[in-house]
Short mmCIF file of C-alpha atoms in Angstrom, two decimals:
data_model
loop_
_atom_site.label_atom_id
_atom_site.label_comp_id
_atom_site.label_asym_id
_atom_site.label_seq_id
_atom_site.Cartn_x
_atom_site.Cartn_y
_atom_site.Cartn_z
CA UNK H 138 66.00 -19.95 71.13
CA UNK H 139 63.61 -18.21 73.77
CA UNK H 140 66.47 -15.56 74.48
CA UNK H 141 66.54 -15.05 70.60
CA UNK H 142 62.77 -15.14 70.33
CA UNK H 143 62.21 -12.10 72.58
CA UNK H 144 65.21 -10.25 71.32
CA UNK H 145 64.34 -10.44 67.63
CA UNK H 146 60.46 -10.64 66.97
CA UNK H 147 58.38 -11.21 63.97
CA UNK H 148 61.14 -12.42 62.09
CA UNK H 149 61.56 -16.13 63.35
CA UNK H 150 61.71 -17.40 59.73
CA UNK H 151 64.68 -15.59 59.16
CA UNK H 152 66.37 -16.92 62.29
CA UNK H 153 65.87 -20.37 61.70
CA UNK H 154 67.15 -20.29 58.25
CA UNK H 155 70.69 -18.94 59.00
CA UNK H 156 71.01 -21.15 62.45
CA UNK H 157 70.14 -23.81 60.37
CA UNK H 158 72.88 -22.69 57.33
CA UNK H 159 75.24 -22.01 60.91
CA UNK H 160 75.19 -25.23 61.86
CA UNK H 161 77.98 -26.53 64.22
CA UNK H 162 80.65 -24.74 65.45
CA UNK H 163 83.44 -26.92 63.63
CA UNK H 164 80.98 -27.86 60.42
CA UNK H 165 81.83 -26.12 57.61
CA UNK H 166 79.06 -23.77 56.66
CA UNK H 167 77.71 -22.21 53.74
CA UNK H 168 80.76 -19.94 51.78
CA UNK H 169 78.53 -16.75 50.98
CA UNK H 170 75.06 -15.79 51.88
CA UNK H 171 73.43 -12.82 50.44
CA UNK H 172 70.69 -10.89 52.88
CA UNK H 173 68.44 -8.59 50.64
CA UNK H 174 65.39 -6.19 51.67
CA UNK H 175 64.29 -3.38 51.91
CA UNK H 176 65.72 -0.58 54.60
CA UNK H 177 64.52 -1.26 58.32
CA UNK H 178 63.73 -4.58 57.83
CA UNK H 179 65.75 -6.43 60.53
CA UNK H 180 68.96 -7.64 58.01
CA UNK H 181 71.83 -5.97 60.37
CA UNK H 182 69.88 -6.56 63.46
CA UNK H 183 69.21 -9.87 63.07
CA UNK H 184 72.67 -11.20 61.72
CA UNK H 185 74.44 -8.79 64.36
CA UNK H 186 71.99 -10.36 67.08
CA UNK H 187 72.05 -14.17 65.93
CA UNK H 188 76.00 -14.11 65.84
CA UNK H 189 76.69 -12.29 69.20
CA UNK H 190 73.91 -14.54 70.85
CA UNK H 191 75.20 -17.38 69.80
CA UNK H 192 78.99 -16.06 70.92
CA UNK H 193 80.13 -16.45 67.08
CA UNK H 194 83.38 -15.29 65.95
CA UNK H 195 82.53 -12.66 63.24
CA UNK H 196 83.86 -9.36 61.94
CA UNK H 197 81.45 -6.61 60.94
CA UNK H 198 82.19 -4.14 58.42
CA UNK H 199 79.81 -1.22 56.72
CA UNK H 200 80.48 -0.68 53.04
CA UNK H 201 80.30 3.07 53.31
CA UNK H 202 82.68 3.95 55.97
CA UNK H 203 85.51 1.54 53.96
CA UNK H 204 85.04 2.99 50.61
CA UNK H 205 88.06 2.27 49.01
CA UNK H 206 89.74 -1.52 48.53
CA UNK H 207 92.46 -1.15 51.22
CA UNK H 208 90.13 0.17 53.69
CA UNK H 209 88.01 -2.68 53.05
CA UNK H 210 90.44 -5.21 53.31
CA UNK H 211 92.63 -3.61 56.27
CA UNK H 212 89.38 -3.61 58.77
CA UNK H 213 88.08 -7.00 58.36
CA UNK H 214 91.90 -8.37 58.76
CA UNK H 215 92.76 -5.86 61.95
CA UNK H 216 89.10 -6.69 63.13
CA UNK H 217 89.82 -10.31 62.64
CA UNK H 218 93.73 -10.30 64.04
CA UNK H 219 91.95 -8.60 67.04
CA UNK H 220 89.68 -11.60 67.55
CA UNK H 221 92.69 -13.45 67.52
CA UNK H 222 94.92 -11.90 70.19
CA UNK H 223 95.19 -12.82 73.14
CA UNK H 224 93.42 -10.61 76.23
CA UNK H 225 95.91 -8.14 76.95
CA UNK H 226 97.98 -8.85 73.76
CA UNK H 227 98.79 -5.31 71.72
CA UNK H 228 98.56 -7.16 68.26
CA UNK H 229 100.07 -4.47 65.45
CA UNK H 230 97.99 -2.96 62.52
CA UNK H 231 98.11 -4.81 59.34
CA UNK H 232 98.35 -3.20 55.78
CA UNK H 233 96.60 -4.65 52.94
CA UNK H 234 96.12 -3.78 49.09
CA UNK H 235 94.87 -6.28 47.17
CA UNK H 236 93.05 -9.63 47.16
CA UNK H 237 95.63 -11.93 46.93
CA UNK H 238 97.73 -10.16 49.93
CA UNK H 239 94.35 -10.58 51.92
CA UNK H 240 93.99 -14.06 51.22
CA UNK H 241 97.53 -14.93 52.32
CA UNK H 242 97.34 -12.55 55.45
CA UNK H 243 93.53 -14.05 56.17
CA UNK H 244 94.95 -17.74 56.16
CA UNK H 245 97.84 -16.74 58.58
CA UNK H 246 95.35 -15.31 61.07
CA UNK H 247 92.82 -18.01 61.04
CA UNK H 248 95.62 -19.78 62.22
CA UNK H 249 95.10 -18.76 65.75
CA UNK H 250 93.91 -21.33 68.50
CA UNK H 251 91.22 -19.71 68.85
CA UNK H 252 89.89 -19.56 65.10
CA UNK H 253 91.01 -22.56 63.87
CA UNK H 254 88.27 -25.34 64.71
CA UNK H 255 85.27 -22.80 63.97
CA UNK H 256 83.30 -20.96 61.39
CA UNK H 257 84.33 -17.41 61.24
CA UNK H 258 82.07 -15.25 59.35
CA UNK H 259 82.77 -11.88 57.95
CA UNK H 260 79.48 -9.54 57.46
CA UNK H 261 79.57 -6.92 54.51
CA UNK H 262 76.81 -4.20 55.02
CA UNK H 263 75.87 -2.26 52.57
CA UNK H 264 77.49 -4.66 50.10
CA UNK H 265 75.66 -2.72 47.13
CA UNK H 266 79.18 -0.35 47.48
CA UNK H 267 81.54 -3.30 46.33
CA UNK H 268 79.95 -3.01 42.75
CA UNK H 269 82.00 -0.05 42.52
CA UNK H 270 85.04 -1.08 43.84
CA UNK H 271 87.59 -3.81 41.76
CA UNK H 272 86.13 -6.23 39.51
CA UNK H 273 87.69 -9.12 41.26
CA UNK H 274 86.81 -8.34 44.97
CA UNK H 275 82.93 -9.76 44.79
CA UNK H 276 83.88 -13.07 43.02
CA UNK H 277 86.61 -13.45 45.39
CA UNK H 278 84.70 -13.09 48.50
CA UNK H 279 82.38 -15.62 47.10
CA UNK H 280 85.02 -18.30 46.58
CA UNK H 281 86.72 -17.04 49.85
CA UNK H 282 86.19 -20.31 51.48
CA UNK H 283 87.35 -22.14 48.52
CA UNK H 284 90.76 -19.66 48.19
CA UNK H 285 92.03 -20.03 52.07
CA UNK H 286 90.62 -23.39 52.05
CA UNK H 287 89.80 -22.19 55.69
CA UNK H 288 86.18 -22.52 57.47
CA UNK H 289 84.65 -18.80 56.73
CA UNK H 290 81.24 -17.63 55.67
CA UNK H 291 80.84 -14.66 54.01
CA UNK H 292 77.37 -12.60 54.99
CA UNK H 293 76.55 -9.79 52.43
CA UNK H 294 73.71 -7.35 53.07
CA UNK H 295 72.03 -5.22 50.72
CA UNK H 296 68.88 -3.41 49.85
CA UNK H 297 69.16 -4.70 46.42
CA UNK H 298 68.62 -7.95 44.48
CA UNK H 299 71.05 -10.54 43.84
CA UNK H 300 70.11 -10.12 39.94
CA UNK H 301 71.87 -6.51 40.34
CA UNK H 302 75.10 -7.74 41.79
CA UNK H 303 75.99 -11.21 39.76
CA UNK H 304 78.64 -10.66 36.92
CA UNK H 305 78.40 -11.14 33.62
CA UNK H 306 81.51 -13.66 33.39
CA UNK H 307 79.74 -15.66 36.33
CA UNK H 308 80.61 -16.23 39.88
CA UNK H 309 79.76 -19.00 42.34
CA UNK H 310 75.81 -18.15 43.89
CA UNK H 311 75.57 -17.29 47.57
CA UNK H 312 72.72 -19.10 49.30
CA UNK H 313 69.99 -16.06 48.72
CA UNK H 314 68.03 -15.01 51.97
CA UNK H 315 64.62 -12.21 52.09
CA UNK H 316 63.65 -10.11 54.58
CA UNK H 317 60.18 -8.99 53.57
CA UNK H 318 58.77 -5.72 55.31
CA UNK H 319 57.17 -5.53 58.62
CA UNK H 320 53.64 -6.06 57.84
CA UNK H 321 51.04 -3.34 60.62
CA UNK H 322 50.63 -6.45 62.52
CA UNK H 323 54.40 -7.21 63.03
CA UNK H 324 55.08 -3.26 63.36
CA UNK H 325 52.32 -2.92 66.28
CA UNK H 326 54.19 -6.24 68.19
CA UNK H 327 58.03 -5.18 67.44
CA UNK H 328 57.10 -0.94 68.86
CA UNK H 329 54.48 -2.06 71.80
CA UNK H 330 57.21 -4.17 72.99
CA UNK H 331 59.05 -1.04 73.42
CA UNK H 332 56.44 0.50 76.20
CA UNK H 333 57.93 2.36 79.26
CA UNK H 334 57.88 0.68 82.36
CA UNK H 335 55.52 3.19 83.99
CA UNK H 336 52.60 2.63 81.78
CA UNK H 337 50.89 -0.70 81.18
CA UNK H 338 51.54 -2.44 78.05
CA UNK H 339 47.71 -2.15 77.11
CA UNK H 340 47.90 1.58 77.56
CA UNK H 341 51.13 1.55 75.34
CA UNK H 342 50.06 -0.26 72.37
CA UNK H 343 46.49 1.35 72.14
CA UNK H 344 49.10 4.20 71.22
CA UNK H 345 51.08 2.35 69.07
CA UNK H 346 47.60 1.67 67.52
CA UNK H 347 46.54 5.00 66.99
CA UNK H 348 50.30 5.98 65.89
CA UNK H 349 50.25 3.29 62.93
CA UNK H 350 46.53 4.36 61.64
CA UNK H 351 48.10 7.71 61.10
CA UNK H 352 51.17 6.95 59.49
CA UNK H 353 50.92 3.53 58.20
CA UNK H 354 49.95 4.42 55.10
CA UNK H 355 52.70 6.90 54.13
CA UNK H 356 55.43 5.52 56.24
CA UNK H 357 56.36 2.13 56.73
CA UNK H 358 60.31 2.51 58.60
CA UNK H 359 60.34 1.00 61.58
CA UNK H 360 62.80 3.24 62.22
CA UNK H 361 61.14 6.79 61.62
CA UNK H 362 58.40 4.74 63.52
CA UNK H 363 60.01 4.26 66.54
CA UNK H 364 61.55 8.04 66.25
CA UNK H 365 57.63 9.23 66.00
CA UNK H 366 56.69 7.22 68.43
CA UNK H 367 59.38 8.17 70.84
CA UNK H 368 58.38 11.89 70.26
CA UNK H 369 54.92 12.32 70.23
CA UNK H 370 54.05 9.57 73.74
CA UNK H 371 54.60 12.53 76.15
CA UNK H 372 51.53 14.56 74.09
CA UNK H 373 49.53 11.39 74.49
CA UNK H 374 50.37 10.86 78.13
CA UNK H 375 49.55 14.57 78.89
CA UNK H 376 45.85 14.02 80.27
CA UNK H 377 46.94 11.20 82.54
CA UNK H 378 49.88 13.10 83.91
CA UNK H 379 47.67 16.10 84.45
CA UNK H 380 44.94 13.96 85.93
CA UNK H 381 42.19 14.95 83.39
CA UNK H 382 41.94 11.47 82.17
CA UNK H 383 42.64 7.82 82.86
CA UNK H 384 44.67 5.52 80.67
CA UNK H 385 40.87 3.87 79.42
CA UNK H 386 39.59 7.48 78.33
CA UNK H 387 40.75 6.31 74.70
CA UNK H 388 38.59 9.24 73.23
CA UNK H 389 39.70 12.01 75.13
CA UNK H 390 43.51 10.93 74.75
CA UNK H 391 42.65 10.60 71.01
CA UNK H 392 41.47 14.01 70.30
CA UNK H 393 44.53 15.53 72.80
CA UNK H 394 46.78 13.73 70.13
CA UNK H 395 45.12 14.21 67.28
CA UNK H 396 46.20 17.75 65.95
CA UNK H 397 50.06 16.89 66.90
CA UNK H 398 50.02 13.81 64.93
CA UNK H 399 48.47 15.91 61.62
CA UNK H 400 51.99 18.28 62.35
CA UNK H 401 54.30 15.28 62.71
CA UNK H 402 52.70 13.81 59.30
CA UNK H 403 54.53 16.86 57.35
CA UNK H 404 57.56 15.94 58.57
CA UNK H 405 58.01 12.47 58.18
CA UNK H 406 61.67 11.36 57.00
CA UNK H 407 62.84 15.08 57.49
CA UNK H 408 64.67 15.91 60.23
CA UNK H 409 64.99 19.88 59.47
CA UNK H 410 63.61 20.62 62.97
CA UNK H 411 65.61 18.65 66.06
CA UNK H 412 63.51 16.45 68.75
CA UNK H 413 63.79 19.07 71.35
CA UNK H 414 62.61 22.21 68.47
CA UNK H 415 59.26 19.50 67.78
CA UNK H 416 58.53 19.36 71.45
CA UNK H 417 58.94 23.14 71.53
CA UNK H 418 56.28 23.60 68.80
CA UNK H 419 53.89 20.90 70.71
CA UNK H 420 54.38 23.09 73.57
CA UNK H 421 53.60 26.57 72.30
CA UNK H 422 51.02 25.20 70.16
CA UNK H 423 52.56 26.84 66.84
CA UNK H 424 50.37 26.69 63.88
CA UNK H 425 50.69 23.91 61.33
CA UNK H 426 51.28 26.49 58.53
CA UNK H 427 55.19 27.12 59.78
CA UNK H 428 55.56 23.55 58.97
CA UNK H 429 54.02 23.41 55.54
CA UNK H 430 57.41 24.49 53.42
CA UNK H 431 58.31 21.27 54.84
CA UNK H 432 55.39 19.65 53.92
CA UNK H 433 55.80 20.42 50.42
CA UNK H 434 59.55 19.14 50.37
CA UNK H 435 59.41 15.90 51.09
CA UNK H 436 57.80 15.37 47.80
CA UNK H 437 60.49 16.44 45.54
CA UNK H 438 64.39 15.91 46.12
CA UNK H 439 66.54 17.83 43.66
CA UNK H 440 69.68 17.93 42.63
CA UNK H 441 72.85 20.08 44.89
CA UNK H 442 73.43 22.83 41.94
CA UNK H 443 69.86 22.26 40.72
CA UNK H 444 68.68 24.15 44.21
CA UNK H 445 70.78 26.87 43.64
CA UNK H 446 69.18 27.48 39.86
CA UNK H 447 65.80 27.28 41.41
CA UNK H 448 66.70 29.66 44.45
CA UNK H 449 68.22 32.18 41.63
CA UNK H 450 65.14 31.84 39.83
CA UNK H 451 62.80 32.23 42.51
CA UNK H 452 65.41 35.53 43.22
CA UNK H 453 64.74 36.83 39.66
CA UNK H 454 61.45 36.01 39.47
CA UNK H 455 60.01 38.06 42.51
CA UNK H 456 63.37 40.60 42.74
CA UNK H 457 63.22 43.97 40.85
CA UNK H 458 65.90 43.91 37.92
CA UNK H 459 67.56 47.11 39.30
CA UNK H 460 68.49 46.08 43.41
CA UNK H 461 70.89 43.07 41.55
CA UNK H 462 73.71 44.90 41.93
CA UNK H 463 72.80 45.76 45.85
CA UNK H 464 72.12 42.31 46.84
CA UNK H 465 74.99 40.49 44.81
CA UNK H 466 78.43 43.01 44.37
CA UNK H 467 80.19 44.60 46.71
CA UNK H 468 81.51 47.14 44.54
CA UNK H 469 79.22 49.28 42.04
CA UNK H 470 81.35 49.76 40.01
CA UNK H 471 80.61 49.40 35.87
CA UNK H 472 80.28 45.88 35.13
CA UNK H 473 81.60 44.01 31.98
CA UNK H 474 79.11 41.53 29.95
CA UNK H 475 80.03 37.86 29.71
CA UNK H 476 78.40 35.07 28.12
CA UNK H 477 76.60 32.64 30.49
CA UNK H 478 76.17 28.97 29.50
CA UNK H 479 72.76 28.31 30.52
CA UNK H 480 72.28 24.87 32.24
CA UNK H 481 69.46 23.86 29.48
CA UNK H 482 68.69 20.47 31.01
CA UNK H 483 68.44 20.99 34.86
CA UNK H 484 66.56 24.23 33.79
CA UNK H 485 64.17 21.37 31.15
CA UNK H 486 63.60 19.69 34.28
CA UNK H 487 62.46 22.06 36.55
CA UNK H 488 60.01 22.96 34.33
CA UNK H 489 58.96 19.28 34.08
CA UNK H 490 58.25 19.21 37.58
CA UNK H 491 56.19 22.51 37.38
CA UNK H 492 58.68 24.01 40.02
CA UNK H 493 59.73 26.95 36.73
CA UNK H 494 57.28 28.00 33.94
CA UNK H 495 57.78 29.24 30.75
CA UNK H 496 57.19 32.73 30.03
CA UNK H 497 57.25 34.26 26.24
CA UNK H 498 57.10 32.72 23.42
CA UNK H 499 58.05 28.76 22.58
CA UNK H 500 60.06 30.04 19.87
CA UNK H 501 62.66 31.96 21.85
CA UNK H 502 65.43 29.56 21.70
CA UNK H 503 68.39 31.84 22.22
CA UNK H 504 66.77 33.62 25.35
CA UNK H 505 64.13 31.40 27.04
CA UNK H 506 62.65 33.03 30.01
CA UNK H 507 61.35 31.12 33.03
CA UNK H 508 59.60 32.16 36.11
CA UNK H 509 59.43 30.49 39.23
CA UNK H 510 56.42 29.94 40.71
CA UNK H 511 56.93 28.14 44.11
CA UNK H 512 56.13 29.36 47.19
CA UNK H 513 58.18 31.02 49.36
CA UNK H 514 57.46 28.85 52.35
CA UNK H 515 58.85 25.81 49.83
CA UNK H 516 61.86 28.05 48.65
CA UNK H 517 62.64 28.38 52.29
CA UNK H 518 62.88 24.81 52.65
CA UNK H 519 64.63 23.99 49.85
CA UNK H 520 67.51 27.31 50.74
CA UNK H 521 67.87 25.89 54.66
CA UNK H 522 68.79 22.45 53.27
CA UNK H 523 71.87 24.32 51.22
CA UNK H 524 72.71 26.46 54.27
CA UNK H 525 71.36 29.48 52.33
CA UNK H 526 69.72 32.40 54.13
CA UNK H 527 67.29 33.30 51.41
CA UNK H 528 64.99 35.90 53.25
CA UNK H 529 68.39 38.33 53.48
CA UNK H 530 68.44 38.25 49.54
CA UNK H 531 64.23 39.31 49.12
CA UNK H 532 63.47 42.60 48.35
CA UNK H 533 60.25 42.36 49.98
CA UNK H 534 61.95 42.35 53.44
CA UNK H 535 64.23 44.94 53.33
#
């Protein structure tokens, strides 16, 4: 329990409940559990950590890699036949497509010596994915225990509710387990516990500190935390290392920080700009304002076809009518009319979210016109994100 206690903080709740739902090696457990919260809230780490600490067998399988039903089913039994082999032993790959060939082929395996007179648990991540696969496959890996009559719990994690997965002809209920967010307090404990070795741990979570009244209120991943953190600790070390301050000058290591932290706060969940391009920027001291396209970004996510309209608008809206034909045909030769079917809804809402405005009259209803009216450090973001190069397209920078 103290091994488990420093590997998994602030989430001891958790851990008690599913050693306790473990039990014994050769006790029957619980047949399902289901593991909900929200993303970065310990689920995977935990029930990975838990079940290799405690030297469980288990198989582990992500829901988005094994998209399809034989996928699905051929990992967790070559996963599991693996488990079973002996050291050494070249067991062969199994094929697998559908339920009741798994549950035959499970119950052969779990025959093994060393399977037979313990729990195995199989771990579904991202279980919201088997919604979408056969209507039969959630049911039966909540009655799995039941079908091989063999000792195996079933672990599903998801970012969703229970109430969004259950059936509407029924199924058996899995024993239901939360992971609420990290609250600041638990976020400053789980990252200071991540200080290098060559600074104290006071100096290191004063940091921390300082790095969660900046960001806690728009960003609450631990991961992107830890990536922030990670990134910006040489900038706050910088007047240590350079001997113009001590690790107590918390002022003077707070205004040195200060102006890098405001850059890294228009970039938060967008990783448009590598770790090693962000320290570049810290290091020639490039002004916020290259950033702000960025900035503006994050606060809208669009649609793959519905960035191309808006790049094409933004292209007719600040393009003169007659360089069309040099930017867009290779040939200039006479060109034939043809209808175009306008994409009325994506266009609709576009102009819902101010990013096109419409020019004319309302009563134009063959031949709306639109304008665009972002900026051009916001188109820039948006055309990098479809691999287009829209600056080669302006007529402004010819």
């Amino acid at each position: 329990m103290l091994h488990l206690e420093n590997m998994v903080l602030c989430r001891e709740s958790q851990v008690s409940t599913l050693q306790s739902l473990f039990g014994e090696r050769h006790h029957f457990s619980f047949p399902s559990i289901f593991i909900y919260g929200h993303t970065a809230s310990g689920k995977t780490y935990v029930t990975q950590t838990l079940l290799r600490s405690l030297e469980l067998p288990h198989v582990f399988v992500n829901c988005v890699e094994c998209f399809t039903l034989r996928l699905l089913l051929e990992q967790i039994l070559n996963k599991l036949n693996h488990l079973s082999s002996s050291e050494g032993e070249c067991s062969t790959h199994i094929t697998c497509e559908i339920f009741n060939d798994f549950v035959r082929l499970f119950k052969q395996i779990t025959e093994a010596e060393n399977l037979k007179d313990q729990t195995v648990y199989i771990v579904l991540d991202k279980a919201e994915y088997l919604r979408d696969m056969e209507a039969n496959l959630l049911p039966g890996f909540l009655r799995l225990q039941e079908l091989t009559d063999r000792n195996v719990t079933v672990i599903f994690l998801s970012e969703i509710v229970w109430e969004k997965f259950r059936p509407n002809t029924g199924c058996f209920e899995p024993f239901v387990l939360y992971f609420p967010d990290y609250s600041i307090g638990n976020l400053q404990k789980i990252l200071s516990h991540d200080h290098p070795p060559e600074y104290s741990a006071d100096f290191y979570a004063a940091y921390i500190n300082i790095l969660l009244g900046v960001f806690y209120t728009v960003c609450r991943d631990l991961k992107e935390l830890r990536h922030l953190a990670v990134l910006n600790f040489p900038k706050y070390c910088e007047p240590v290392v350079k001997g113009e301050a001590n690790e107590r000058d918390t002022r003077k290591l707070w205004r040195n920080i200060e102006p890098h932290l405001k850059k890294a706060m228009q970039t938060v969940y967008l990783r448009e700009i590598s770790s090693s391009q962000w320290e570049k920027l810290q290091k020639d001291d490039t002004d916020p304002g290259q950033l702000k396209g960025l900035s503006a970004y994050t606060h809208v996510e669009l649609p793959y076809y519905s960035k191309f309209i808006l790049i094409a608008a933004y292209l007719a809206s600040y393009n003169p009518a007659r360089t069309d034909k040099r930017f867009f045909l290779k040939h200039h030769g006479k060109i034939k009319k043809t209808n175009f079917l306008k994409k009325h809804e994506k266009i609709t809402s576009l102009v819902t979210l101010q990013l096109l405005t419409l020019v004319g009259h309302d009563d134009q209803l063959d031949e709306p016109k639109y304008k665009c009216t972002v900026s051009l450090d916001f188109i820039r973001a948006i055309a990098r994100t479809v691999n287009f190069d829209i600056i080669k397209y302006l007529y402004d920078f010819l």
